[in-house]
GROMACS .gro file of C-alpha atoms in nm:
model
  433
    1MET     CA    1   1.484  -2.755   1.226
    2ASN     CA    2   1.822  -2.725   1.399
    3PHE     CA    3   1.790  -2.431   1.640
    4THR     CA    4   2.168  -2.401   1.677
    5SER     CA    5   2.237  -2.378   1.303
    6PRO     CA    6   2.383  -2.049   1.170
    7PHE     CA    7   2.058  -1.970   0.989
    8SER     CA    8   1.844  -2.027   1.301
    9LEU     CA    9   2.078  -1.814   1.512
   10ALA     CA   10   2.066  -1.541   1.247
   11LEU     CA   11   1.684  -1.547   1.253
   12GLY     CA   12   1.691  -1.532   1.632
   13ALA     CA   13   1.925  -1.235   1.621
   14ILE     CA   14   1.694  -1.049   1.380
   15VAL     CA   15   1.391  -1.112   1.603
   16ALA     CA   16   1.581  -1.015   1.920
   17LEU     CA   17   1.717  -0.695   1.768
   18SER     CA   18   1.371  -0.601   1.638
   19LEU     CA   19   1.216  -0.658   1.984
   20LEU     CA   20   1.485  -0.434   2.133
   21GLY     CA   21   1.369  -0.154   1.904
   22VAL     CA   22   1.632  -0.176   1.631
   23PRO     CA   23   1.476  -0.089   1.290
   24VAL     CA   24   1.398  -0.403   1.089
   25GLY     CA   25   1.641  -0.314   0.809
   26GLN     CA   26   1.937  -0.281   1.045
   27ALA     CA   27   1.826  -0.593   1.234
   28MET     CA   28   1.833  -0.795   0.909
   29ILE     CA   29   2.182  -0.667   0.828
   30GLY     CA   30   2.302  -0.758   1.179
   31GLY     CA   31   2.154  -1.108   1.160
   32SER     CA   32   2.298  -1.161   0.813
   33VAL     CA   33   2.647  -1.057   0.923
   34LEU     CA   34   2.620  -1.302   1.214
   35TYR     CA   35   2.527  -1.579   0.968
   36LEU     CA   36   2.828  -1.501   0.747
   37TYR     CA   37   3.057  -1.505   1.053
   38LEU     CA   38   2.922  -1.837   1.183
   39LYS     CA   39   2.951  -1.995   0.837
   40GLY     CA   40   3.309  -1.874   0.801
   41MET     CA   41   3.217  -1.674   0.492
   42ASP     CA   42   3.356  -1.335   0.395
   43MET     CA   43   3.160  -1.081   0.600
   44GLY     CA   44   3.233  -0.823   0.334
   45ALA     CA   45   2.977  -1.008   0.122
   46ALA     CA   46   2.709  -0.818   0.316
   47ALA     CA   47   2.840  -0.483   0.194
   48GLU     CA   48   2.890  -0.623  -0.156
   49GLN     CA   49   2.527  -0.739  -0.180
   50LEU     CA   50   2.402  -0.411  -0.040
   51LEU     CA   51   2.603  -0.197  -0.282
   52ASN     CA   52   2.539  -0.415  -0.587
   53GLY     CA   53   2.166  -0.435  -0.516
   54THR     CA   54   2.113  -0.064  -0.456
   55TYR     CA   55   2.341   0.081  -0.724
   56SER     CA   56   2.243  -0.161  -1.000
   57SER     CA   57   1.868  -0.100  -0.970
   58PHE     CA   58   1.752   0.212  -1.154
   59LEU     CA   59   1.397   0.125  -1.044
   60LEU     CA   60   1.481   0.205  -0.682
   61LEU     CA   61   1.502   0.574  -0.769
   62ALA     CA   62   1.129   0.572  -0.837
   63ILE     CA   63   1.051   0.528  -0.466
   64PRO     CA   64   1.188   0.861  -0.331
   65LEU     CA   65   1.047   1.044  -0.636
   66PHE     CA   66   0.698   0.902  -0.580
   67ILE     CA   67   0.726   0.992  -0.211
   68LEU     CA   68   0.832   1.349  -0.297
   69ALA     CA   69   0.541   1.388  -0.541
   70ALA     CA   70   0.300   1.261  -0.274
   71THR     CA   71   0.438   1.491  -0.006
   72ILE     CA   72   0.416   1.799  -0.229
   73MET     CA   73   0.059   1.712  -0.330
   74SER     CA   74  -0.040   1.672   0.035
   75THR     CA   75   0.054   2.029   0.127
   76GLY     CA   76  -0.136   2.354   0.098
   77SER     CA   77  -0.479   2.384  -0.057
   78ILE     CA   78  -0.465   2.076  -0.282
   79LEU     CA   79  -0.602   1.852  -0.006
   80ASP     CA   80  -0.895   2.088   0.058
   81ARG     CA   81  -0.983   2.109  -0.313
   82LEU     CA   82  -0.984   1.732  -0.353
   83LEU     CA   83  -1.197   1.684  -0.040
   84ARG     CA   84  -1.452   1.933  -0.171
   85PHE     CA   85  -1.459   1.739  -0.499
   86CYS     CA   86  -1.516   1.408  -0.316
   87ASN     CA   87  -1.792   1.560  -0.105
   88ALA     CA   88  -1.963   1.697  -0.415
   89ILE     CA   89  -1.961   1.351  -0.577
   90VAL     CA   90  -2.077   1.122  -0.294
   91GLY     CA   91  -2.163   1.344   0.003
   92ARG     CA   92  -2.532   1.345  -0.094
   93PHE     CA   93  -2.569   0.966  -0.051
   94PRO     CA   94  -2.659   0.784   0.276
   95GLY     CA   95  -2.358   0.793   0.505
   96GLY     CA   96  -2.230   1.086   0.299
   97LEU     CA   97  -1.919   1.181   0.494
   98ALA     CA   98  -1.827   0.815   0.541
   99GLN     CA   99  -1.860   0.769   0.165
  100VAL     CA  100  -1.631   1.071   0.120
  101ASN     CA  101  -1.373   0.900   0.342
  102VAL     CA  102  -1.354   0.604   0.101
  103LEU     CA  103  -1.359   0.814  -0.216
  104GLN     CA  104  -1.081   1.040  -0.089
  105SER     CA  105  -0.865   0.732  -0.035
  106ILE     CA  106  -0.920   0.639  -0.401
  107VAL     CA  107  -0.850   0.993  -0.521
  108PHE     CA  108  -0.552   1.042  -0.289
  109ALA     CA  109  -0.394   0.712  -0.400
  110SER     CA  110  -0.181   0.917  -0.639
  111MET     CA  111  -0.059   1.124  -0.344
  112SER     CA  112   0.092   0.854  -0.127
  113GLY     CA  113   0.114   0.487  -0.222
  114SER     CA  114   0.149   0.406   0.149
  115ALA     CA  115  -0.140   0.295   0.372
  116LEU     CA  116   0.026   0.422   0.690
  117ALA     CA  117   0.091   0.763   0.531
  118ASP     CA  118  -0.272   0.785   0.414
  119ALA     CA  119  -0.403   0.703   0.762
  120ALA     CA  120  -0.171   0.954   0.928
  121GLY     CA  121  -0.253   1.228   0.674
  122SER     CA  122  -0.594   1.243   0.509
  123GLY     CA  123  -0.727   0.966   0.738
  124LYS     CA  124  -0.655   1.177   1.044
  125LEU     CA  125  -0.830   1.474   0.884
  126MET     CA  126  -1.136   1.263   0.795
  127GLN     CA  127  -1.146   1.126   1.151
  128SER     CA  128  -1.176   1.480   1.282
  129MET     CA  129  -1.441   1.579   1.025
  130MET     CA  130  -1.658   1.271   1.085
  131THR     CA  131  -1.667   1.304   1.465
  132ARG     CA  132  -1.730   1.680   1.467
  133GLY     CA  133  -2.069   1.751   1.624
  134GLY     CA  134  -2.115   1.384   1.717
  135ARG     CA  135  -2.217   1.282   1.363
  136TYR     CA  136  -2.025   0.952   1.382
  137THR     CA  137  -1.879   0.767   1.677
  138PRO     CA  138  -1.501   0.796   1.714
  139ALA     CA  139  -1.463   0.416   1.687
  140PHE     CA  140  -1.652   0.394   1.356
  141ALA     CA  141  -1.468   0.692   1.208
  142ALA     CA  142  -1.133   0.543   1.314
  143ALA     CA  143  -1.221   0.200   1.173
  144LEU     CA  144  -1.327   0.352   0.841
  145SER     CA  145  -1.014   0.567   0.818
  146ALA     CA  146  -0.804   0.255   0.878
  147VAL     CA  147  -0.975   0.030   0.621
  148SER     CA  148  -1.004   0.301   0.354
  149ALA     CA  149  -0.629   0.367   0.385
  150VAL     CA  150  -0.574   0.012   0.256
  151ILE     CA  151  -0.702   0.116  -0.089
  152GLY     CA  152  -0.424   0.361  -0.174
  153PRO     CA  153  -0.134   0.115  -0.205
  154ILE     CA  154  -0.330  -0.102  -0.450
  155LEU     CA  155  -0.385   0.183  -0.697
  156PRO     CA  156  -0.100   0.349  -0.890
  157PRO     CA  157   0.150   0.476  -0.799
  158SER     CA  158   0.199   0.202  -0.539
  159ILE     CA  159   0.521   0.170  -0.339
  160PRO     CA  160   0.442  -0.195  -0.242
  161LEU     CA  161   0.403  -0.281  -0.613
  162VAL     CA  162   0.732  -0.106  -0.690
  163LEU     CA  163   0.899  -0.324  -0.426
  164TYR     CA  164   0.737  -0.635  -0.573
  165ALA     CA  165   0.862  -0.536  -0.919
  166LEU     CA  166   1.209  -0.501  -0.767
  167VAL     CA  167   1.219  -0.855  -0.624
  168SER     CA  168   1.029  -1.027  -0.906
  169GLY     CA  169   1.154  -0.856  -1.220
  170THR     CA  170   0.792  -0.796  -1.327
  171SER     CA  171   0.703  -0.484  -1.529
  172ILE     CA  172   0.607  -0.203  -1.293
  173GLY     CA  173   0.383  -0.053  -1.562
  174TYR     CA  174   0.173  -0.369  -1.596
  175LEU     CA  175   0.161  -0.407  -1.216
  176PHE     CA  176   0.033  -0.051  -1.177
  177ILE     CA  177  -0.246  -0.094  -1.430
  178ALA     CA  178  -0.330  -0.441  -1.291
  179GLY     CA  179  -0.396  -0.285  -0.951
  180VAL     CA  180  -0.663  -0.045  -1.081
  181LEU     CA  181  -0.966  -0.280  -1.087
  182PRO     CA  182  -0.883  -0.460  -0.756
  183GLY     CA  183  -0.834  -0.119  -0.591
  184LEU     CA  184  -1.167   0.009  -0.722
  185LEU     CA  185  -1.331  -0.319  -0.617
  186LEU     CA  186  -1.203  -0.268  -0.263
  187GLY     CA  187  -1.348   0.083  -0.258
  188ALA     CA  188  -1.679  -0.038  -0.402
  189VAL     CA  189  -1.737  -0.307  -0.139
  190GLN     CA  190  -1.653  -0.060   0.139
  191MET     CA  191  -1.895   0.199   0.001
  192ALA     CA  192  -2.167  -0.066  -0.039
  193LEU     CA  193  -2.123  -0.167   0.325
  194ILE     CA  194  -2.142   0.198   0.434
  195TYR     CA  195  -2.468   0.238   0.241
  196TYR     CA  196  -2.609  -0.069   0.422
  197LEU     CA  197  -2.490   0.052   0.764
  198ALA     CA  198  -2.620   0.403   0.697
  199LYS     CA  199  -2.971   0.264   0.649
  200ARG     CA  200  -2.950   0.053   0.965
  201ARG     CA  201  -2.787   0.312   1.192
  202ASN     CA  202  -2.944   0.627   1.046
  203PHE     CA  203  -2.617   0.795   0.962
  204PRO     CA  204  -2.657   1.170   0.899
  205LEU     CA  205  -2.699   1.308   0.549
  206GLU     CA  206  -2.469   1.583   0.431
  207GLU     CA  207  -2.593   1.901   0.269
  208LYS     CA  208  -2.618   1.851  -0.107
  209VAL     CA  209  -2.378   2.050  -0.320
  210PRO     CA  210  -2.579   2.248  -0.579
  211LEU     CA  211  -2.529   2.120  -0.932
  212ARG     CA  212  -2.436   2.471  -1.046
  213ASP     CA  213  -2.125   2.451  -0.822
  214MET     CA  214  -2.006   2.121  -0.966
  215PRO     CA  215  -1.818   2.264  -1.267
  216ARG     CA  216  -1.626   2.506  -1.045
  217ILE     CA  217  -1.537   2.240  -0.785
  218THR     CA  218  -1.430   1.996  -1.057
  219ARG     CA  219  -1.226   2.263  -1.233
  220GLU     CA  220  -1.041   2.348  -0.910
  221ALA     CA  221  -0.959   1.980  -0.843
  222PHE     CA  222  -0.891   1.882  -1.206
  223PRO     CA  223  -0.513   1.955  -1.217
  224ALA     CA  224  -0.454   1.738  -0.908
  225LEU     CA  225  -0.678   1.463  -1.045
  226MET     CA  226  -0.466   1.453  -1.361
  227LEU     CA  227  -0.153   1.330  -1.181
  228PRO     CA  228  -0.228   0.954  -1.209
  229VAL     CA  229  -0.345   1.006  -1.569
  230ILE     CA  230  -0.016   1.172  -1.662
  231LEU     CA  231   0.180   0.906  -1.476
  232LEU     CA  232   0.011   0.613  -1.648
  233GLY     CA  233   0.019   0.795  -1.980
  234CYS     CA  234   0.396   0.833  -1.957
  235LEU     CA  235   0.437   0.466  -1.869
  236TYR     CA  236   0.214   0.310  -2.134
  237SER     CA  237   0.303   0.544  -2.417
  238GLY     CA  238   0.665   0.439  -2.379
  239ILE     CA  239   0.777   0.800  -2.339
  240THR     CA  240   0.945   0.731  -2.004
  241THR     CA  241   1.075   0.449  -1.789
  242PRO     CA  242   0.901   0.394  -1.451
  243THR     CA  243   1.171   0.593  -1.273
  244GLU     CA  244   1.149   0.879  -1.521
  245ALA     CA  245   0.769   0.872  -1.485
  246ALA     CA  246   0.816   0.915  -1.109
  247GLY     CA  247   1.036   1.217  -1.182
  248VAL     CA  248   0.766   1.360  -1.411
  249ALA     CA  249   0.508   1.305  -1.134
  250ALA     CA  250   0.724   1.493  -0.881
  251ALA     CA  251   0.787   1.778  -1.129
  252TYR     CA  252   0.416   1.801  -1.212
  253ALA     CA  253   0.322   1.808  -0.842
  254LEU     CA  254   0.570   2.090  -0.786
  255LEU     CA  255   0.448   2.279  -1.094
  256ILE     CA  256   0.080   2.283  -1.000
  257SER     CA  257   0.151   2.347  -0.630
  258VAL     CA  258   0.374   2.649  -0.697
  259GLY     CA  259   0.260   2.778  -1.035
  260LEU     CA  260  -0.113   2.704  -1.038
  261TYR     CA  261  -0.242   2.671  -0.682
  262ARG     CA  262   0.032   2.890  -0.527
  263SER     CA  263   0.002   2.681  -0.213
  264LEU     CA  264   0.369   2.592  -0.157
  265GLY     CA  265   0.609   2.836   0.010
  266TRP     CA  266   0.979   2.794   0.076
  267GLY     CA  267   0.909   2.666   0.426
  268ASP     CA  268   0.657   2.413   0.294
  269MET     CA  269   0.906   2.298   0.030
  270TYR     CA  270   1.174   2.247   0.295
  271ASP     CA  271   0.933   2.046   0.510
  272ALA     CA  272   0.828   1.837   0.208
  273LEU     CA  273   1.189   1.757   0.117
  274LEU     CA  274   1.274   1.672   0.478
  275SER     CA  275   0.968   1.447   0.520
  276SER     CA  276   1.036   1.275   0.186
  277ALA     CA  277   1.400   1.217   0.279
  278ARG     CA  278   1.308   1.061   0.613
  279MET     CA  279   1.053   0.826   0.458
  280SER     CA  280   1.288   0.736   0.171
  281ILE     CA  281   1.571   0.658   0.412
  282SER     CA  282   1.341   0.439   0.620
  283ILE     CA  283   1.232   0.238   0.314
  284GLY     CA  284   1.588   0.238   0.177
  285MET     CA  285   1.728   0.081   0.493
  286LEU     CA  286   1.458  -0.185   0.479
  287ILE     CA  287   1.550  -0.264   0.117
  288ALA     CA  288   1.920  -0.274   0.208
  289GLY     CA  289   1.853  -0.521   0.488
  290ALA     CA  290   1.636  -0.734   0.261
  291LEU     CA  291   1.906  -0.746  -0.007
  292VAL     CA  292   2.161  -0.878   0.240
  293PHE     CA  293   1.919  -1.124   0.403
  294ASN     CA  294   1.804  -1.249   0.063
  295TYR     CA  295   2.169  -1.343   0.001
  296VAL     CA  296   2.155  -1.552   0.319
  297ILE     CA  297   1.830  -1.717   0.209
  298THR     CA  298   1.982  -1.796  -0.130
  299SER     CA  299   2.296  -1.937   0.035
  300GLU     CA  300   2.076  -2.170   0.239
  301ASN     CA  301   1.896  -2.272  -0.083
  302ILE     CA  302   1.565  -2.206   0.088
  303PRO     CA  303   1.360  -2.114  -0.224
  304ALA     CA  304   1.452  -2.441  -0.398
  305THR     CA  305   1.396  -2.644  -0.080
  306LEU     CA  306   1.056  -2.485  -0.025
  307SER     CA  307   0.964  -2.535  -0.389
  308VAL     CA  308   1.042  -2.908  -0.364
  309ALA     CA  309   0.845  -2.935  -0.039
  310LEU     CA  310   0.541  -2.761  -0.188
  311LYS     CA  311   0.553  -2.975  -0.500
  312GLY     CA  312   0.553  -3.277  -0.270
  313LEU     CA  313   0.218  -3.159  -0.133
  314ASP     CA  314   0.081  -3.187  -0.487
  315LEU     CA  315  -0.110  -2.859  -0.459
  316SER     CA  316  -0.317  -2.729  -0.747
  317PRO     CA  317  -0.257  -2.364  -0.847
  318MET     CA  318  -0.573  -2.259  -0.662
  319GLY     CA  319  -0.476  -2.465  -0.358
  320PHE     CA  320  -0.135  -2.296  -0.356
  321LEU     CA  321  -0.294  -1.948  -0.379
  322LEU     CA  322  -0.526  -2.033  -0.091
  323MET     CA  323  -0.230  -2.143   0.121
  324VAL     CA  324  -0.036  -1.827   0.029
  325ASN     CA  325  -0.335  -1.611   0.124
  326LEU     CA  326  -0.358  -1.774   0.466
  327ILE     CA  327   0.016  -1.733   0.527
  328LEU     CA  328   0.019  -1.368   0.419
  329LEU     CA  329  -0.291  -1.277   0.622
  330VAL     CA  330  -0.125  -1.411   0.937
  331LEU     CA  331   0.211  -1.247   0.862
  332GLY     CA  332   0.043  -0.920   0.761
  333ALA     CA  333  -0.112  -0.889   1.106
  334PHE     CA  334   0.234  -0.899   1.268
  335LEU     CA  335   0.487  -0.761   1.018
  336GLU     CA  336   0.523  -0.440   0.818
  337GLY     CA  337   0.413  -0.499   0.460
  338SER     CA  338   0.742  -0.405   0.292
  339THR     CA  339   0.924  -0.669   0.496
  340ILE     CA  340   0.688  -0.941   0.372
  341ILE     CA  341   0.722  -0.827   0.009
  342LEU     CA  342   1.101  -0.816   0.021
  343ILE     CA  343   1.161  -1.136   0.220
  344ILE     CA  344   0.864  -1.374   0.190
  345LEU     CA  345   0.737  -1.320  -0.165
  346PRO     CA  346   1.072  -1.397  -0.337
  347VAL     CA  347   1.063  -1.736  -0.163
  348LEU     CA  348   0.706  -1.812  -0.276
  349LEU     CA  349   0.724  -1.668  -0.629
  350PRO     CA  350   0.931  -1.948  -0.795
  351THR     CA  351   0.671  -2.207  -0.689
  352ALA     CA  352   0.389  -1.985  -0.813
  353VAL     CA  353   0.554  -1.950  -1.154
  354ALA     CA  354   0.625  -2.325  -1.168
  355LEU     CA  355   0.253  -2.388  -1.111
  356GLY     CA  356   0.164  -2.161  -1.403
  357ILE     CA  357   0.039  -1.870  -1.191
  358ASP     CA  358   0.089  -1.533  -1.363
  359PRO     CA  359   0.342  -1.319  -1.169
  360VAL     CA  360   0.139  -0.999  -1.220
  361HIS     CA  361  -0.176  -1.165  -1.082
  362PHE     CA  362   0.026  -1.316  -0.797
  363GLY     CA  363   0.184  -0.981  -0.710
  364VAL     CA  364  -0.142  -0.783  -0.704
  365MET     CA  365  -0.315  -1.056  -0.503
  366ALA     CA  366  -0.028  -1.071  -0.254
  367VAL     CA  367  -0.008  -0.692  -0.209
  368LEU     CA  368  -0.387  -0.672  -0.162
  369ASN     CA  369  -0.362  -0.948   0.100
  370ILE     CA  370  -0.072  -0.781   0.282
  371MET     CA  371  -0.257  -0.449   0.294
  372ILE     CA  372  -0.565  -0.619   0.444
  373GLY     CA  373  -0.328  -0.764   0.704
  374LEU     CA  374  -0.269  -0.407   0.827
  375VAL     CA  375  -0.626  -0.402   0.964
  376THR     CA  376  -0.642  -0.766   1.075
  377PRO     CA  377  -0.687  -0.804   1.454
  378PRO     CA  378  -0.525  -0.821   1.694
  379TYR     CA  379  -0.192  -0.674   1.576
  380GLY     CA  380  -0.266  -0.491   1.250
  381LEU     CA  381  -0.039  -0.185   1.236
  382LEU     CA  382  -0.316   0.046   1.110
  383LEU     CA  383  -0.536  -0.054   1.404
  384PHE     CA  384  -0.270   0.052   1.653
  385MET     CA  385  -0.207   0.376   1.463
  386MET     CA  386  -0.576   0.470   1.465
  387THR     CA  387  -0.621   0.391   1.836
  388LYS     CA  388  -0.361   0.662   1.903
  389ILE     CA  389  -0.497   0.909   1.647
  390ALA     CA  390  -0.861   0.868   1.752
  391ASN     CA  391  -0.801   0.792   2.120
  392VAL     CA  392  -1.034   0.490   2.117
  393SER     CA  393  -0.988   0.145   2.266
  394LEU     CA  394  -0.863  -0.140   2.050
  395ARG     CA  395  -1.173  -0.345   2.141
  396GLU     CA  396  -1.413  -0.076   2.008
  397LEU     CA  397  -1.201  -0.028   1.697
  398VAL     CA  398  -1.186  -0.399   1.618
  399ARG     CA  399  -1.564  -0.436   1.660
  400GLU     CA  400  -1.626  -0.164   1.402
  401THR     CA  401  -1.354  -0.300   1.171
  402LEU     CA  402  -1.482  -0.660   1.148
  403PRO     CA  403  -1.771  -0.595   0.900
  404PHE     CA  404  -1.529  -0.410   0.668
  405LEU     CA  405  -1.274  -0.688   0.706
  406ALA     CA  406  -1.537  -0.942   0.596
  407VAL     CA  407  -1.622  -0.760   0.270
  408MET     CA  408  -1.253  -0.692   0.200
  409LEU     CA  409  -1.175  -1.063   0.235
  410GLY     CA  410  -1.459  -1.125  -0.010
  411ALA     CA  411  -1.289  -0.889  -0.256
  412LEU     CA  412  -0.959  -1.072  -0.200
  413ALA     CA  413  -1.128  -1.404  -0.272
  414LEU     CA  414  -1.265  -1.266  -0.600
  415VAL     CA  415  -0.922  -1.136  -0.702
  416THR     CA  416  -0.771  -1.476  -0.618
  417VAL     CA  417  -1.013  -1.696  -0.812
  418TRP     CA  418  -1.060  -1.457  -1.108
  419PRO     CA  419  -0.717  -1.371  -1.255
  420GLY     CA  420  -0.891  -1.226  -1.562
  421MET     CA  421  -1.014  -0.930  -1.360
  422VAL     CA  422  -0.659  -0.842  -1.260
  423LEU     CA  423  -0.506  -0.908  -1.602
  424TRP     CA  424  -0.777  -0.755  -1.823
  425LEU     CA  425  -0.634  -0.400  -1.829
  426PRO     CA  426  -0.269  -0.512  -1.863
  427ARG     CA  427  -0.365  -0.731  -2.159
  428LEU     CA  428  -0.541  -0.437  -2.321
  429ALA     CA  429  -0.211  -0.251  -2.280
  430GLY     CA  430  -0.015  -0.528  -2.451
  431TYR     CA  431   0.071  -0.767  -2.169
  432THR     CA  432   0.108  -1.121  -2.303
  433GLY     CA  433   0.142  -1.313  -1.976
   0.00000   0.00000   0.00000
């Protein structure tokens, strides 16, 4: 590789700007503009790609609407009602509160779609509940809150899957439904491990919720639990497009928060809008930078070059997927997941399709892998977040995380070698891939 070529200098500029604290999206735009200047190309092409990419994609509107729905659902008493429901379901089992931590990540998947947001929100609350009275060590509670947060972005609505749909042209509806079984599998292996650890470490049992209280607790949580059902129903009935379904989700969240639960005041609504706007802008800038940098990658003909190089290795489809998993696990431990989806996956996808790998299977596998990367030592972003939230050392946190990482990698292996598990529900819904 020529380290003085325009492309190498552009990459160096992106890395340098990122290390200096410039947000990744802006760093990619800066590096791309440098590339255009060094190549003698029209630097206005950067603005053209940014504007064309953002204004021509109706799907992009789904992201801020999903974020708004999640933020509204996370306010007021909705969180408490859902936690009571989770405790009533699994709190009675060995490691009860730890089991609740995993189940709430599955239930709250419809309220975020972002692993970092889950860890900072409900994960932080579960950390406090688990360590109260010394029931669980801070390191174990932090590790569990980190690994359970990985589940949310696999289940619908998933912002990483929306981003993958954007760069791949794959149906967001089929991607959402394809993520259901892998997401539930991830939760199942975590809960099985907790059951095993609870027996070995004598984790405390929670007080059983009387069966007579179950109907009331379920009734209180039922409207919030219906959000993913309504969302998927809108998508697969053909009533709405994915973006319109996101709008319906946001409207439904507002309706039950204000009209039914009466848990959202004017101040809460202002905070929800402000928080949603900040998160949407952050993701939007990342997408803008990726659109411009993807133009640079295309100009360098990197996807075609990589495709030829990989074909020269004569990899089988399974060999290619194994290589992709290794690459993504390493990158996921260093980079934010959206960056990998927007920059790396478009380069790998053409080769995957050429090898006969289904793009829906590839997307779900890749997103699952990238999310696991968030808890992969030593630089997983969720690990660093939880060390600050829980005030524990990285060494203690990593030690408690490793058993969960092992079973999650087992789930990833199953998703990789068994495409039928990922594609079963989409095919029931009419997918022909």
